[in-house]
Each structure stands twice: as C-alpha cells, then as structure tokens.
PDB file of C-alpha atoms and ligand atoms in Angstrom:
ATOM      1  CA  UNK A   1       0.000   0.000   0.000  1.00  0.00           C
ATOM      2  CA  UNK A   2       1.267   3.472  -0.877  1.00  0.00           C
ATOM      3  CA  UNK A   3       1.937   6.012   1.863  1.00  0.00           C
ATOM      4  CA  UNK A   4       0.095   9.368   1.914  1.00  0.00           C
ATOM      5  CA  UNK A   5       3.376  11.032   0.907  1.00  0.00           C
ATOM      6  CA  UNK A   6       3.732   8.727  -2.101  1.00  0.00           C
ATOM      7  CA  UNK A   7       0.101   9.327  -3.130  1.00  0.00           C
ATOM      8  CA  UNK A   8       0.551  13.113  -2.852  1.00  0.00           C
ATOM      9  CA  UNK A   9       3.777  12.991  -4.885  1.00  0.00           C
ATOM     10  CA  UNK A  10       2.032  10.855  -7.509  1.00  0.00           C
ATOM     11  CA  UNK A  11      -0.782  13.423  -7.855  1.00  0.00           C
ATOM     12  CA  UNK A  12       1.692  16.334  -8.082  1.00  0.00           C
ATOM     13  CA  UNK A  13       3.681  14.500 -10.783  1.00  0.00           C
ATOM     14  CA  UNK A  14       0.501  13.652 -12.694  1.00  0.00           C
ATOM     15  CA  UNK A  15      -0.887  17.217 -12.733  1.00  0.00           C
ATOM     16  CA  UNK A  16       2.559  18.639 -13.570  1.00  0.00           C
ATOM     17  CA  UNK A  17       2.945  16.037 -16.350  1.00  0.00           C
ATOM     18  CA  UNK A  18       0.409  14.177 -18.476  1.00  0.00           C
ATOM     19  CA  UNK A  19      -2.633  15.291 -16.451  1.00  0.00           C
ATOM     20  CA  UNK A  20      -1.881  19.015 -16.836  1.00  0.00           C
ATOM     21  CA  UNK A  21      -0.821  18.650 -20.484  1.00  0.00           C
ATOM     22  CA  UNK A  22      -3.893  16.572 -21.350  1.00  0.00           C
ATOM     23  CA  UNK A  23      -6.262  18.912 -19.483  1.00  0.00           C
ATOM     24  CA  UNK A  24      -4.815  21.919 -21.316  1.00  0.00           C
ATOM     25  CA  UNK A  25      -4.911  20.230 -24.728  1.00  0.00           C
ATOM     26  CA  UNK A  26      -8.554  19.237 -24.244  1.00  0.00           C
ATOM     27  CA  UNK A  27      -9.603  22.390 -22.375  1.00  0.00           C
ATOM     28  CA  UNK A  28     -11.946  23.855 -24.993  1.00  0.00           C
ATOM     29  CA  UNK A  29     -13.911  20.616 -25.062  1.00  0.00           C
ATOM     30  CA  UNK A  30     -13.767  20.198 -21.277  1.00  0.00           C
ATOM     31  CA  UNK A  31     -15.093  23.719 -20.817  1.00  0.00           C
ATOM     32  CA  UNK A  32     -18.052  22.967 -23.110  1.00  0.00           C
ATOM     33  CA  UNK A  33     -18.723  19.766 -21.130  1.00  0.00           C
ATOM     34  CA  UNK A  34     -18.472  21.283 -17.661  1.00  0.00           C
ATOM     35  CA  UNK A  35     -19.515  24.933 -17.984  1.00  0.00           C
ATOM     36  CA  UNK A  36     -23.160  24.463 -16.975  1.00  0.00           C
ATOM     37  CA  UNK A  37     -22.249  22.332 -13.946  1.00  0.00           C
ATOM     38  CA  UNK A  38     -19.653  24.914 -12.909  1.00  0.00           C
ATOM     39  CA  UNK A  39     -22.285  27.645 -13.262  1.00  0.00           C
ATOM     40  CA  UNK A  40     -24.555  25.776 -10.833  1.00  0.00           C
ATOM     41  CA  UNK A  41     -21.695  25.787  -8.326  1.00  0.00           C
ATOM     42  CA  UNK A  42     -20.990  29.481  -8.892  1.00  0.00           C
ATOM     43  CA  UNK A  43     -24.688  30.352  -8.487  1.00  0.00           C
ATOM     44  CA  UNK A  44     -24.820  28.417  -5.203  1.00  0.00           C
ATOM     45  CA  UNK A  45     -21.624  30.116  -4.019  1.00  0.00           C
ATOM     46  CA  UNK A  46     -23.232  33.503  -4.765  1.00  0.00           C
ATOM     47  CA  UNK A  47     -19.981  35.504  -4.534  1.00  0.00           C
ATOM     48  CA  UNK A  48     -20.725  39.040  -3.364  1.00  0.00           C
ATOM     49  CA  UNK A  49     -19.065  42.354  -4.080  1.00  0.00           C
ATOM     50  CA  UNK A  50     -16.008  42.856  -1.883  1.00  0.00           C
ATOM     51  CA  UNK A  51     -15.624  39.213  -0.825  1.00  0.00           C
ATOM     52  CA  UNK A  52     -12.302  37.403  -0.552  1.00  0.00           C
ATOM     53  CA  UNK A  53     -12.347  33.999  -2.241  1.00  0.00           C
ATOM     54  CA  UNK A  54     -10.075  31.002  -2.846  1.00  0.00           C
ATOM     55  CA  UNK A  55     -10.550  28.852  -5.971  1.00  0.00           C
ATOM     56  CA  UNK A  56      -9.018  25.439  -5.171  1.00  0.00           C
ATOM     57  CA  UNK A  57      -7.498  23.460  -8.061  1.00  0.00           C
ATOM     58  CA  UNK A  58      -8.319  26.418 -10.306  1.00  0.00           C
ATOM     59  CA  UNK A  59      -6.704  24.835 -13.375  1.00  0.00           C
ATOM     60  CA  UNK A  60      -6.769  27.262 -16.307  1.00  0.00           C
ATOM     61  CA  UNK A  61      -8.560  29.834 -14.152  1.00  0.00           C
ATOM     62  CA  UNK A  62     -11.966  30.064 -15.841  1.00  0.00           C
ATOM     63  CA  UNK A  63     -13.907  29.914 -12.570  1.00  0.00           C
ATOM     64  CA  UNK A  64     -11.339  32.197 -10.904  1.00  0.00           C
ATOM     65  CA  UNK A  65     -12.098  34.856 -13.520  1.00  0.00           C
ATOM     66  CA  UNK A  66     -15.873  34.417 -13.044  1.00  0.00           C
ATOM     67  CA  UNK A  67     -15.444  34.789  -9.271  1.00  0.00           C
ATOM     68  CA  UNK A  68     -13.205  37.850  -9.763  1.00  0.00           C
ATOM     69  CA  UNK A  69     -15.867  39.542 -11.877  1.00  0.00           C
ATOM     70  CA  UNK A  70     -18.476  38.809  -9.222  1.00  0.00           C
ATOM     71  CA  UNK A  71     -16.507  40.157  -6.241  1.00  0.00           C
ATOM     72  CA  UNK A  72     -15.383  43.267  -8.131  1.00  0.00           C
ATOM     73  CA  UNK A  73     -12.363  45.404  -7.545  1.00  0.00           C
ATOM     74  CA  UNK A  74     -13.034  45.729  -3.794  1.00  0.00           C
ATOM     75  CA  UNK A  75     -12.790  41.938  -3.489  1.00  0.00           C
ATOM     76  CA  UNK A  76     -10.071  39.442  -4.363  1.00  0.00           C
ATOM     77  CA  UNK A  77      -9.746  35.870  -5.631  1.00  0.00           C
ATOM     78  CA  UNK A  78      -6.765  33.589  -5.083  1.00  0.00           C
ATOM     79  CA  UNK A  79      -6.535  30.723  -7.571  1.00  0.00           C
ATOM     80  CA  UNK A  80      -4.380  27.905  -6.225  1.00  0.00           C
ATOM     81  CA  UNK A  81      -3.315  24.887  -8.225  1.00  0.00           C
ATOM     82  CA  UNK A  82      -0.559  22.319  -7.954  1.00  0.00           C
ATOM     83  CA  UNK A  83       0.096  22.353 -11.713  1.00  0.00           C
ATOM     84  CA  UNK A  84       2.724  24.804 -13.034  1.00  0.00           C
ATOM     85  CA  UNK A  85       1.399  24.116 -16.538  1.00  0.00           C
ATOM     86  CA  UNK A  86      -2.176  25.101 -15.728  1.00  0.00           C
ATOM     87  CA  UNK A  87      -1.309  28.042 -13.479  1.00  0.00           C
ATOM     88  CA  UNK A  88       1.031  29.352 -16.209  1.00  0.00           C
ATOM     89  CA  UNK A  89      -1.887  29.312 -18.639  1.00  0.00           C
ATOM     90  CA  UNK A  90      -4.278  30.816 -16.058  1.00  0.00           C
ATOM     91  CA  UNK A  91      -1.885  33.708 -15.327  1.00  0.00           C
ATOM     92  CA  UNK A  92      -1.350  34.576 -19.003  1.00  0.00           C
ATOM     93  CA  UNK A  93      -5.084  34.365 -19.718  1.00  0.00           C
ATOM     94  CA  UNK A  94      -5.980  36.465 -16.692  1.00  0.00           C
ATOM     95  CA  UNK A  95      -3.435  39.177 -17.498  1.00  0.00           C
ATOM     96  CA  UNK A  96      -4.991  39.435 -20.982  1.00  0.00           C
ATOM     97  CA  UNK A  97      -8.509  39.613 -19.496  1.00  0.00           C
ATOM     98  CA  UNK A  98      -7.461  42.065 -16.803  1.00  0.00           C
ATOM     99  CA  UNK A  99      -6.061  44.376 -19.479  1.00  0.00           C
ATOM    100  CA  UNK A 100      -9.272  44.119 -21.469  1.00  0.00           C
ATOM    101  CA  UNK A 101     -11.623  44.625 -18.506  1.00  0.00           C
ATOM    102  CA  UNK A 102      -9.446  46.675 -16.136  1.00  0.00           C
ATOM    103  CA  UNK A 103      -9.907  43.967 -13.526  1.00  0.00           C
ATOM    104  CA  UNK A 104      -6.859  42.960 -11.571  1.00  0.00           C
ATOM    105  CA  UNK A 105      -8.299  41.406  -8.470  1.00  0.00           C
ATOM    106  CA  UNK A 106      -7.207  37.810  -9.027  1.00  0.00           C
ATOM    107  CA  UNK A 107      -3.852  36.220  -8.338  1.00  0.00           C
ATOM    108  CA  UNK A 108      -2.663  32.694  -9.019  1.00  0.00           C
ATOM    109  CA  UNK A 109      -0.281  30.592  -7.007  1.00  0.00           C
ATOM    110  CA  UNK A 110       1.287  27.215  -7.756  1.00  0.00           C
ATOM    111  CA  UNK A 111       0.820  25.241  -4.569  1.00  0.00           C
ATOM    112  CA  UNK A 112      -0.673  22.256  -2.832  1.00  0.00           C
ATOM    113  CA  UNK A 113      -3.978  23.424  -1.335  1.00  0.00           C
ATOM    114  CA  UNK A 114      -3.598  20.705   1.315  1.00  0.00           C
ATOM    115  CA  UNK A 115      -0.636  22.465   2.904  1.00  0.00           C
ATOM    116  CA  UNK A 116      -0.530  25.952   1.379  1.00  0.00           C
ATOM    117  CA  UNK A 117      -0.061  28.585   4.138  1.00  0.00           C
ATOM    118  CA  UNK A 118      -3.277  30.528   3.428  1.00  0.00           C
ATOM    119  CA  UNK A 119      -3.787  33.604   5.601  1.00  0.00           C
ATOM    120  CA  UNK A 120      -5.891  32.379   8.542  1.00  0.00           C
ATOM    121  CA  UNK A 121      -9.553  33.447   8.943  1.00  0.00           C
ATOM    122  CA  UNK A 122      -9.279  35.752   5.939  1.00  0.00           C
ATOM    123  CA  UNK A 123     -11.617  34.374   3.281  1.00  0.00           C
ATOM    124  CA  UNK A 124     -15.405  34.562   2.885  1.00  0.00           C
ATOM    125  CA  UNK A 125     -15.685  31.736   0.367  1.00  0.00           C
ATOM    126  CA  UNK A 126     -13.716  28.702  -0.766  1.00  0.00           C
ATOM    127  CA  UNK A 127     -14.887  27.442  -4.145  1.00  0.00           C
ATOM    128  CA  UNK A 128     -13.821  24.559  -6.364  1.00  0.00           C
ATOM    129  CA  UNK A 129     -14.994  22.989  -9.605  1.00  0.00           C
ATOM    130  CA  UNK A 130     -13.672  19.415  -9.566  1.00  0.00           C
ATOM    131  CA  UNK A 131     -10.412  20.417  -7.805  1.00  0.00           C
ATOM    132  CA  UNK A 132     -10.710  18.865  -4.327  1.00  0.00           C
ATOM    133  CA  UNK A 133     -10.752  15.102  -5.005  1.00  0.00           C
ATOM    134  CA  UNK A 134      -6.988  14.678  -5.305  1.00  0.00           C
ATOM    135  CA  UNK A 135      -5.757  15.110  -1.719  1.00  0.00           C
ATOM    136  CA  UNK A 136      -3.800  12.183  -0.282  1.00  0.00           C
ATOM    137  CA  UNK A 137      -4.963  13.176   3.223  1.00  0.00           C
ATOM    138  CA  UNK A 138      -8.292  14.924   2.610  1.00  0.00           C
ATOM    139  CA  UNK A 139      -9.115  15.552   6.289  1.00  0.00           C
ATOM    140  CA  UNK A 140      -5.808  17.374   6.832  1.00  0.00           C
ATOM    141  CA  UNK A 141      -6.303  19.251   3.544  1.00  0.00           C
ATOM    142  CA  UNK A 142      -9.819  20.413   4.455  1.00  0.00           C
ATOM    143  CA  UNK A 143      -8.627  21.428   7.931  1.00  0.00           C
ATOM    144  CA  UNK A 144      -6.026  23.607   6.227  1.00  0.00           C
ATOM    145  CA  UNK A 145      -8.694  25.049   3.919  1.00  0.00           C
ATOM    146  CA  UNK A 146     -11.117  25.652   6.797  1.00  0.00           C
ATOM    147  CA  UNK A 147      -8.433  27.556   8.725  1.00  0.00           C
ATOM    148  CA  UNK A 148      -8.329  30.056   5.853  1.00  0.00           C
ATOM    149  CA  UNK A 149     -12.060  30.804   6.149  1.00  0.00           C
ATOM    150  CA  UNK A 150     -13.538  33.496   8.380  1.00  0.00           C
ATOM    151  CA  UNK A 151     -15.862  32.001  11.016  1.00  0.00           C
ATOM    152  CA  UNK A 152     -18.841  33.055   8.843  1.00  0.00           C
ATOM    153  CA  UNK A 153     -17.144  31.740   5.700  1.00  0.00           C
ATOM    154  CA  UNK A 154     -18.573  29.114   3.400  1.00  0.00           C
ATOM    155  CA  UNK A 155     -17.292  26.216   1.290  1.00  0.00           C
ATOM    156  CA  UNK A 156     -18.902  25.371  -2.065  1.00  0.00           C
ATOM    157  CA  UNK A 157     -17.572  22.756  -4.440  1.00  0.00           C
ATOM    158  CA  UNK A 158     -18.533  20.391  -7.226  1.00  0.00           C
ATOM    159  CA  UNK A 159     -17.247  16.799  -7.306  1.00  0.00           C
ATOM    160  CA  UNK A 160     -18.173  13.734  -9.316  1.00  0.00           C
ATOM    161  CA  UNK A 161     -20.334  11.046  -7.711  1.00  0.00           C
ATOM    162  CA  UNK A 162     -19.483   7.325  -8.123  1.00  0.00           C
ATOM    163  CA  UNK A 163     -18.040   5.790 -11.310  1.00  0.00           C
ATOM    164  CA  UNK A 164     -21.235   3.718 -11.682  1.00  0.00           C
ATOM    165  CA  UNK A 165     -23.248   6.949 -11.909  1.00  0.00           C
ATOM    166  CA  UNK A 166     -20.826   8.475 -14.436  1.00  0.00           C
ATOM    167  CA  UNK A 167     -20.842   6.388 -17.620  1.00  0.00           C
ATOM    168  CA  UNK A 168     -19.329   9.325 -19.549  1.00  0.00           C
ATOM    169  CA  UNK A 169     -16.129   8.696 -17.533  1.00  0.00           C
ATOM    170  CA  UNK A 170     -16.189   4.913 -17.395  1.00  0.00           C
ATOM    171  CA  UNK A 171     -17.797   3.607 -20.613  1.00  0.00           C
ATOM    172  CA  UNK A 172     -14.731   4.133 -22.864  1.00  0.00           C
ATOM    173  CA  UNK A 173     -12.342   2.411 -20.439  1.00  0.00           C
ATOM    174  CA  UNK A 174     -14.786  -0.441 -19.801  1.00  0.00           C
ATOM    175  CA  UNK A 175     -15.141  -1.074 -23.559  1.00  0.00           C
ATOM    176  CA  UNK A 176     -11.392  -0.863 -24.167  1.00  0.00           C
ATOM    177  CA  UNK A 177     -10.337  -2.905 -21.138  1.00  0.00           C
ATOM    178  CA  UNK A 178     -10.410  -6.414 -22.698  1.00  0.00           C
ATOM    179  CA  UNK A 179      -7.723  -5.366 -25.206  1.00  0.00           C
ATOM    180  CA  UNK A 180      -5.393  -3.516 -22.827  1.00  0.00           C
ATOM    181  CA  UNK A 181      -3.142  -4.198 -19.830  1.00  0.00           C
ATOM    182  CA  UNK A 182      -5.152  -4.047 -16.578  1.00  0.00           C
ATOM    183  CA  UNK A 183      -6.131  -0.521 -15.537  1.00  0.00           C
ATOM    184  CA  UNK A 184      -5.083   0.605 -12.061  1.00  0.00           C
ATOM    185  CA  UNK A 185      -8.042   0.493  -9.655  1.00  0.00           C
ATOM    186  CA  UNK A 186      -7.843   3.106  -6.904  1.00  0.00           C
ATOM    187  CA  UNK A 187      -8.686   1.958  -3.380  1.00  0.00           C
ATOM    188  CA  UNK A 188     -11.697   3.493  -1.581  1.00  0.00           C
ATOM    189  CA  UNK A 189      -9.527   6.000   0.315  1.00  0.00           C
ATOM    190  CA  UNK A 190      -7.188   6.842  -2.588  1.00  0.00           C
ATOM    191  CA  UNK A 191      -7.275  10.262  -4.251  1.00  0.00           C
ATOM    192  CA  UNK A 192      -8.782  10.477  -7.731  1.00  0.00           C
ATOM    193  CA  UNK A 193     -11.538  11.723  -9.987  1.00  0.00           C
ATOM    194  CA  UNK A 194     -14.321   9.695  -8.313  1.00  0.00           C
ATOM    195  CA  UNK A 195     -12.950   9.641  -4.774  1.00  0.00           C
ATOM    196  CA  UNK A 196     -15.775  11.902  -3.486  1.00  0.00           C
ATOM    197  CA  UNK A 197     -18.478   9.720  -5.004  1.00  0.00           C
ATOM    198  CA  UNK A 198     -19.859   8.329  -1.743  1.00  0.00           C
ATOM    199  CA  UNK A 199     -21.943  10.782   0.270  1.00  0.00           C
ATOM    200  CA  UNK A 200     -20.876   9.196   3.581  1.00  0.00           C
ATOM    201  CA  UNK A 201     -17.177   9.648   2.786  1.00  0.00           C
ATOM    202  CA  UNK A 202     -17.593  13.328   1.892  1.00  0.00           C
ATOM    203  CA  UNK A 203     -19.626  13.919   5.063  1.00  0.00           C
ATOM    204  CA  UNK A 204     -17.022  12.143   7.181  1.00  0.00           C
ATOM    205  CA  UNK A 205     -14.075  14.076   5.673  1.00  0.00           C
ATOM    206  CA  UNK A 206     -15.721  17.491   6.001  1.00  0.00           C
ATOM    207  CA  UNK A 207     -17.096  16.678   9.454  1.00  0.00           C
ATOM    208  CA  UNK A 208     -13.672  15.570  10.732  1.00  0.00           C
ATOM    209  CA  UNK A 209     -12.168  18.729   9.234  1.00  0.00           C
ATOM    210  CA  UNK A 210     -14.577  20.772  11.352  1.00  0.00           C
ATOM    211  CA  UNK A 211     -17.074  21.983   8.750  1.00  0.00           C
ATOM    212  CA  UNK A 212     -20.679  22.532   9.852  1.00  0.00           C
ATOM    213  CA  UNK A 213     -24.113  22.423   8.213  1.00  0.00           C
ATOM    214  CA  UNK A 214     -23.089  20.134   5.341  1.00  0.00           C
ATOM    215  CA  UNK A 215     -25.444  20.027   2.356  1.00  0.00           C
ATOM    216  CA  UNK A 216     -24.909  17.617  -0.549  1.00  0.00           C
ATOM    217  CA  UNK A 217     -27.228  17.964  -3.540  1.00  0.00           C
ATOM    218  CA  UNK A 218     -27.067  15.652  -6.542  1.00  0.00           C
ATOM    219  CA  UNK A 219     -26.733  17.206  -9.993  1.00  0.00           C
ATOM    220  CA  UNK A 220     -27.426  14.918 -12.953  1.00  0.00           C
ATOM    221  CA  UNK A 221     -26.553  15.961 -16.484  1.00  0.00           C
ATOM    222  CA  UNK A 222     -25.866  14.464 -19.896  1.00  0.00           C
ATOM    223  CA  UNK A 223     -22.150  15.181 -20.373  1.00  0.00           C
ATOM    224  CA  UNK A 224     -21.099  16.327 -23.836  1.00  0.00           C
ATOM    225  CA  UNK A 225     -17.999  14.328 -24.818  1.00  0.00           C
ATOM    226  CA  UNK A 226     -17.316  15.649 -28.296  1.00  0.00           C
ATOM    227  CA  UNK A 227     -18.888  16.457 -31.667  1.00  0.00           C
ATOM    228  CA  UNK A 228     -18.877  12.855 -32.974  1.00  0.00           C
ATOM    229  CA  UNK A 229     -17.926   9.310 -32.001  1.00  0.00           C
ATOM    230  CA  UNK A 230     -14.968   9.466 -34.410  1.00  0.00           C
ATOM    231  CA  UNK A 231     -13.732  12.605 -32.694  1.00  0.00           C
ATOM    232  CA  UNK A 232     -14.089  11.174 -29.175  1.00  0.00           C
ATOM    233  CA  UNK A 233     -12.334   7.968 -30.231  1.00  0.00           C
ATOM    234  CA  UNK A 234      -9.478   9.944 -31.804  1.00  0.00           C
ATOM    235  CA  UNK A 235      -8.965  11.749 -28.470  1.00  0.00           C
ATOM    236  CA  UNK A 236      -9.291   8.621 -26.297  1.00  0.00           C
ATOM    237  CA  UNK A 237      -6.132   7.749 -24.410  1.00  0.00           C
ATOM    238  CA  UNK A 238      -4.678  11.266 -24.466  1.00  0.00           C
ATOM    239  CA  UNK A 239      -4.821  11.396 -20.671  1.00  0.00           C
ATOM    240  CA  UNK A 240      -6.304   9.660 -17.646  1.00  0.00           C
ATOM    241  CA  UNK A 241      -6.212   5.912 -16.975  1.00  0.00           C
ATOM    242  CA  UNK A 242      -6.601   5.030 -20.668  1.00  0.00           C
ATOM    243  CA  UNK A 243      -3.413   6.956 -21.497  1.00  0.00           C
ATOM    244  CA  UNK A 244      -1.463   4.734 -19.101  1.00  0.00           C
ATOM    245  CA  UNK A 245      -3.046   1.598 -20.559  1.00  0.00           C
ATOM    246  CA  UNK A 246      -2.436   2.703 -24.173  1.00  0.00           C
ATOM    247  CA  UNK A 247       1.211   3.419 -23.297  1.00  0.00           C
ATOM    248  CA  UNK A 248       1.721  -0.242 -22.379  1.00  0.00           C
ATOM    249  CA  UNK A 249      -0.212  -1.785 -25.328  1.00  0.00           C
ATOM    250  CA  UNK A 250       0.678  -2.929 -28.860  1.00  0.00           C
ATOM    251  CA  UNK A 251      -0.678  -0.815 -31.771  1.00  0.00           C
ATOM    252  CA  UNK A 252      -2.982  -3.662 -32.884  1.00  0.00           C
ATOM    253  CA  UNK A 253      -4.480  -3.876 -29.396  1.00  0.00           C
ATOM    254  CA  UNK A 254      -4.984  -0.093 -29.323  1.00  0.00           C
ATOM    255  CA  UNK A 255      -6.846  -0.313 -32.662  1.00  0.00           C
ATOM    256  CA  UNK A 256      -9.144  -2.968 -31.219  1.00  0.00           C
ATOM    257  CA  UNK A 257      -9.664  -0.893 -28.093  1.00  0.00           C
ATOM    258  CA  UNK A 258     -10.590   2.139 -30.215  1.00  0.00           C
ATOM    259  CA  UNK A 259     -13.086   0.056 -32.217  1.00  0.00           C
ATOM    260  CA  UNK A 260     -14.653  -1.180 -28.992  1.00  0.00           C
ATOM    261  CA  UNK A 261     -14.928   2.392 -27.677  1.00  0.00           C
ATOM    262  CA  UNK A 262     -16.595   3.470 -30.935  1.00  0.00           C
ATOM    263  CA  UNK A 263     -19.134   0.648 -30.625  1.00  0.00           C
ATOM    264  CA  UNK A 264     -19.919   1.530 -27.011  1.00  0.00           C
ATOM    265  CA  UNK A 265     -20.404   5.228 -27.797  1.00  0.00           C
ATOM    266  CA  UNK A 266     -22.345   4.872 -31.061  1.00  0.00           C
ATOM    267  CA  UNK A 267     -25.803   4.633 -29.392  1.00  0.00           C
ATOM    268  CA  UNK A 268     -25.084   7.921 -27.589  1.00  0.00           C
ATOM    269  CA  UNK A 269     -24.361  10.016 -30.680  1.00  0.00           C
ATOM    270  CA  UNK A 270     -26.965  12.683 -31.422  1.00  0.00           C
ATOM    271  CA  UNK A 271     -27.268  15.756 -33.629  1.00  0.00           C
ATOM    272  CA  UNK A 272     -25.074  17.884 -31.333  1.00  0.00           C
ATOM    273  CA  UNK A 273     -22.506  15.198 -30.557  1.00  0.00           C
ATOM    274  CA  UNK A 274     -21.914  12.408 -28.053  1.00  0.00           C
ATOM    275  CA  UNK A 275     -23.559  12.673 -24.639  1.00  0.00           C
ATOM    276  CA  UNK A 276     -23.524  10.194 -21.745  1.00  0.00           C
ATOM    277  CA  UNK A 277     -24.991  10.467 -18.249  1.00  0.00           C
ATOM    278  CA  UNK A 278     -22.931  12.211 -15.585  1.00  0.00           C
ATOM    279  CA  UNK A 279     -23.568  12.741 -11.877  1.00  0.00           C
ATOM    280  CA  UNK A 280     -22.077  15.247  -9.438  1.00  0.00           C
ATOM    281  CA  UNK A 281     -22.449  16.538  -5.923  1.00  0.00           C
ATOM    282  CA  UNK A 282     -22.941  20.190  -5.214  1.00  0.00           C
ATOM    283  CA  UNK A 283     -21.393  20.342  -1.742  1.00  0.00           C
ATOM    284  CA  UNK A 284     -21.935  23.280   0.598  1.00  0.00           C
ATOM    285  CA  UNK A 285     -20.765  23.746   4.167  1.00  0.00           C
ATOM    286  CA  UNK A 286     -20.074  26.476   6.695  1.00  0.00           C
ATOM    287  CA  UNK A 287     -16.752  27.029   8.439  1.00  0.00           C
ATOM    288  CA  UNK A 288     -18.418  27.315  11.846  1.00  0.00           C
TER     289      UNK A 288
HETATM  290  C1  SAM B 301     -10.169  18.153 -12.790  1.00  0.00           C
HETATM  291  S1  SAM B 301      -9.081  19.507 -12.793  1.00  0.00           S
HETATM  292  C2  SAM B 301     -10.197  20.900 -12.539  1.00  0.00           C
HETATM  293  C3  SAM B 301      -9.614  22.228 -12.968  1.00  0.00           C
HETATM  294  C4  SAM B 301     -10.555  23.437 -12.856  1.00  0.00           C
HETATM  295  N1  SAM B 301     -11.087  23.606 -11.519  1.00  0.00           N
HETATM  296  C5  SAM B 301     -11.674  23.327 -13.867  1.00  0.00           C
HETATM  297  O1  SAM B 301     -12.792  22.980 -13.495  1.00  0.00           O
HETATM  298  O2  SAM B 301     -11.419  23.588 -15.056  1.00  0.00           O
HETATM  299  C6  SAM B 301      -8.346  19.318 -11.200  1.00  0.00           C
HETATM  300  C7  SAM B 301      -7.358  20.397 -10.853  1.00  0.00           C
HETATM  301  O3  SAM B 301      -6.956  20.221  -9.486  1.00  0.00           O
HETATM  302  C8  SAM B 301      -5.562  20.486  -9.415  1.00  0.00           C
HETATM  303  N2  SAM B 301      -5.027  19.851  -8.206  1.00  0.00           N
HETATM  304  C9  SAM B 301      -4.877  18.526  -7.948  1.00  0.00           C
HETATM  305  N3  SAM B 301      -4.389  18.327  -6.703  1.00  0.00           N
HETATM  306  C10 SAM B 301      -4.219  19.571  -6.151  1.00  0.00           C
HETATM  307  C11 SAM B 301      -3.740  20.036  -4.884  1.00  0.00           C
HETATM  308  N4  SAM B 301      -3.337  19.182  -3.919  1.00  0.00           N
HETATM  309  N5  SAM B 301      -3.702  21.376  -4.658  1.00  0.00           N
HETATM  310  C12 SAM B 301      -4.091  22.252  -5.628  1.00  0.00           C
HETATM  311  N6  SAM B 301      -4.554  21.866  -6.844  1.00  0.00           N
HETATM  312  C13 SAM B 301      -4.629  20.550  -7.099  1.00  0.00           C
HETATM  313  C14 SAM B 301      -5.009  19.931 -10.728  1.00  0.00           C
HETATM  314  O4  SAM B 301      -3.736  20.429 -11.057  1.00  0.00           O
HETATM  315  C15 SAM B 301      -6.109  20.357 -11.712  1.00  0.00           C
HETATM  316  O5  SAM B 301      -5.861  21.629 -12.241  1.00  0.00           O
END
C-alpha cells in the first residue's frame, strides 16, 4: 500500500505532467462539457461584491475569472493549483482579461492546497470545480482550507459522484479494457476523480475537518464528450487511466480498443454530438 506522501507525490507529478498537459490540450472541449455544472456551483456560491475567495485546483482559471468579476475590484480571488502548466496558462489568460476589462483582483499561485499557508480566517468563500478530489490526506487538507475561512465563511464545491453513476467517464475504459493491460483500480480512500463519489465519505471528511451544516445535492446531467464518435475515439487515451493503458499496449491492441470504444459510444451520438450520463455533488458547508 502506498503512503500518503507517495500518493501526494504521484498526484503532483501527474498534474505537472500528463494530467496538466492533457487537461490543457482538451480544455476547450472540457469547458463545453463542464460549464453548466460549474455555473450551478458558482450560483450556489453567490460571490458578493467585496468578498475574498479562494478557488481550489483552479486549473486554467476560468472559474477564478468568473469569481473575480463577481466580487469586483473591492474583493479578491486567489486561484491555487498544484500544476505549473495550468497556473502558467491561467496567469497569461488572466493578465490578458485584466487588461481588457481593467480587472486585476485575481492572483494565481502554484501550490498544494492541502498544505498551502493561506492567511488564517481571511476568506469569505472557498470554491472549487472538480479540484478537491486529489488530496492524499483529505481531512488534513480540508482542515487547512477551513483555517483560511472566516468564522462566517462558506465552502462550495462540485465533485463527481461514483463511477457507476458516471458512464461518460467509465464507458470508454470499460469497452477498451479487454484489449489492454489491466487498468489501475484506486482503493476506496485513494485520491482520484471519483474519490468523493460516496456521500458518507464526503460527510465524514468534512465533518472531521470541522465543517458545519453540510449540504450535498445531486446534480445529474448528460455530459457532452465531443462532436462525434470518431472525434471522441481519436482523443481517447490522451490522458487519464486510458493513457497509461495505451502506453503499455501494442498498436494492434490499441486499434481494437478504439473500435470497442466506438461501438460503445455509437448509441449515444446525437445531432449535437456524443452525450452520456454524468452525476455530481454540489457540496456546501459552513466554516463554523
Ligand atoms: C479536474 S481539474 C479541474 C480544474 C478546474 N477547476 C476546472 O474545473 O477547469 C483538477 C485540478 O486540481 C488540481 N489539483 C490537484 N491536486 C491539487 C492540490 N493538492 N492542490 C491544488 N490543486 C490541485 C489539478 O492540477 C487540476 O488543475
């Protein structure tokens, strides 16, 4: 079994390597897939003029910019992300936007939100769109995050539910699996995309970290995966677990895996592209 330190190092290496590169390369598509779910989170967070906000795992900074617009020049947003690649993009993008809109109230930092020395009791809101599921020690990480919040502060984030409820994320790998080396299966306490799937686990982590008045609401959506099956299949294996499996497979096996993915996705192709069911939690809690 891996230690927490090994798991944390693995996540940092992933998001500073293939994870960050893949996320950036696919970002336009990802943004189309996730924008409406992110907007539900932002609406629930209801950032107000003058508030101080942290955006955890801010990635390319899209939600950071939306939060910065909402809090205005008397407020401030700190985007924190462990990936140099993604923070580099977020900074460049934000500088361009700030010039265009005269808005300079966001800053970005490369750091591990689990241990980053946030200023204590200084923030009104901690927000995240799919950026909090990767902590090796989530209780310690959320304690650190809670320390940054003012006593009246609030936490609002979006996380995926279980793999079974998210065929958009699992159907391609399931179809491809028979032709590829075995895919790594994370343990129930390991960090990863679906690690916040179980309501009880999220409640336990946030409760142990000291958060109060937890509210978890399910959000169910058809997730747009791309304009056509051919397009989704062409992009399969660029990052995530399939990338690791493709890296260890023969070209003939990869061809078979791609055919199997195409077959599995074909029934889900419609006039505006390929959509499969997806399921998230909108999680809200108070610092005290
Ligand atoms: C699924 S992406 C979401 C990115 C962004 N929030 C969005 O919705 O576009 C997860 C992000 O969390 C970041 N991340 C992972 N572990 C982290 C940690 N311990 N501290 C800060 N950021 C982390 C990754 O680098 C990545 O940018």
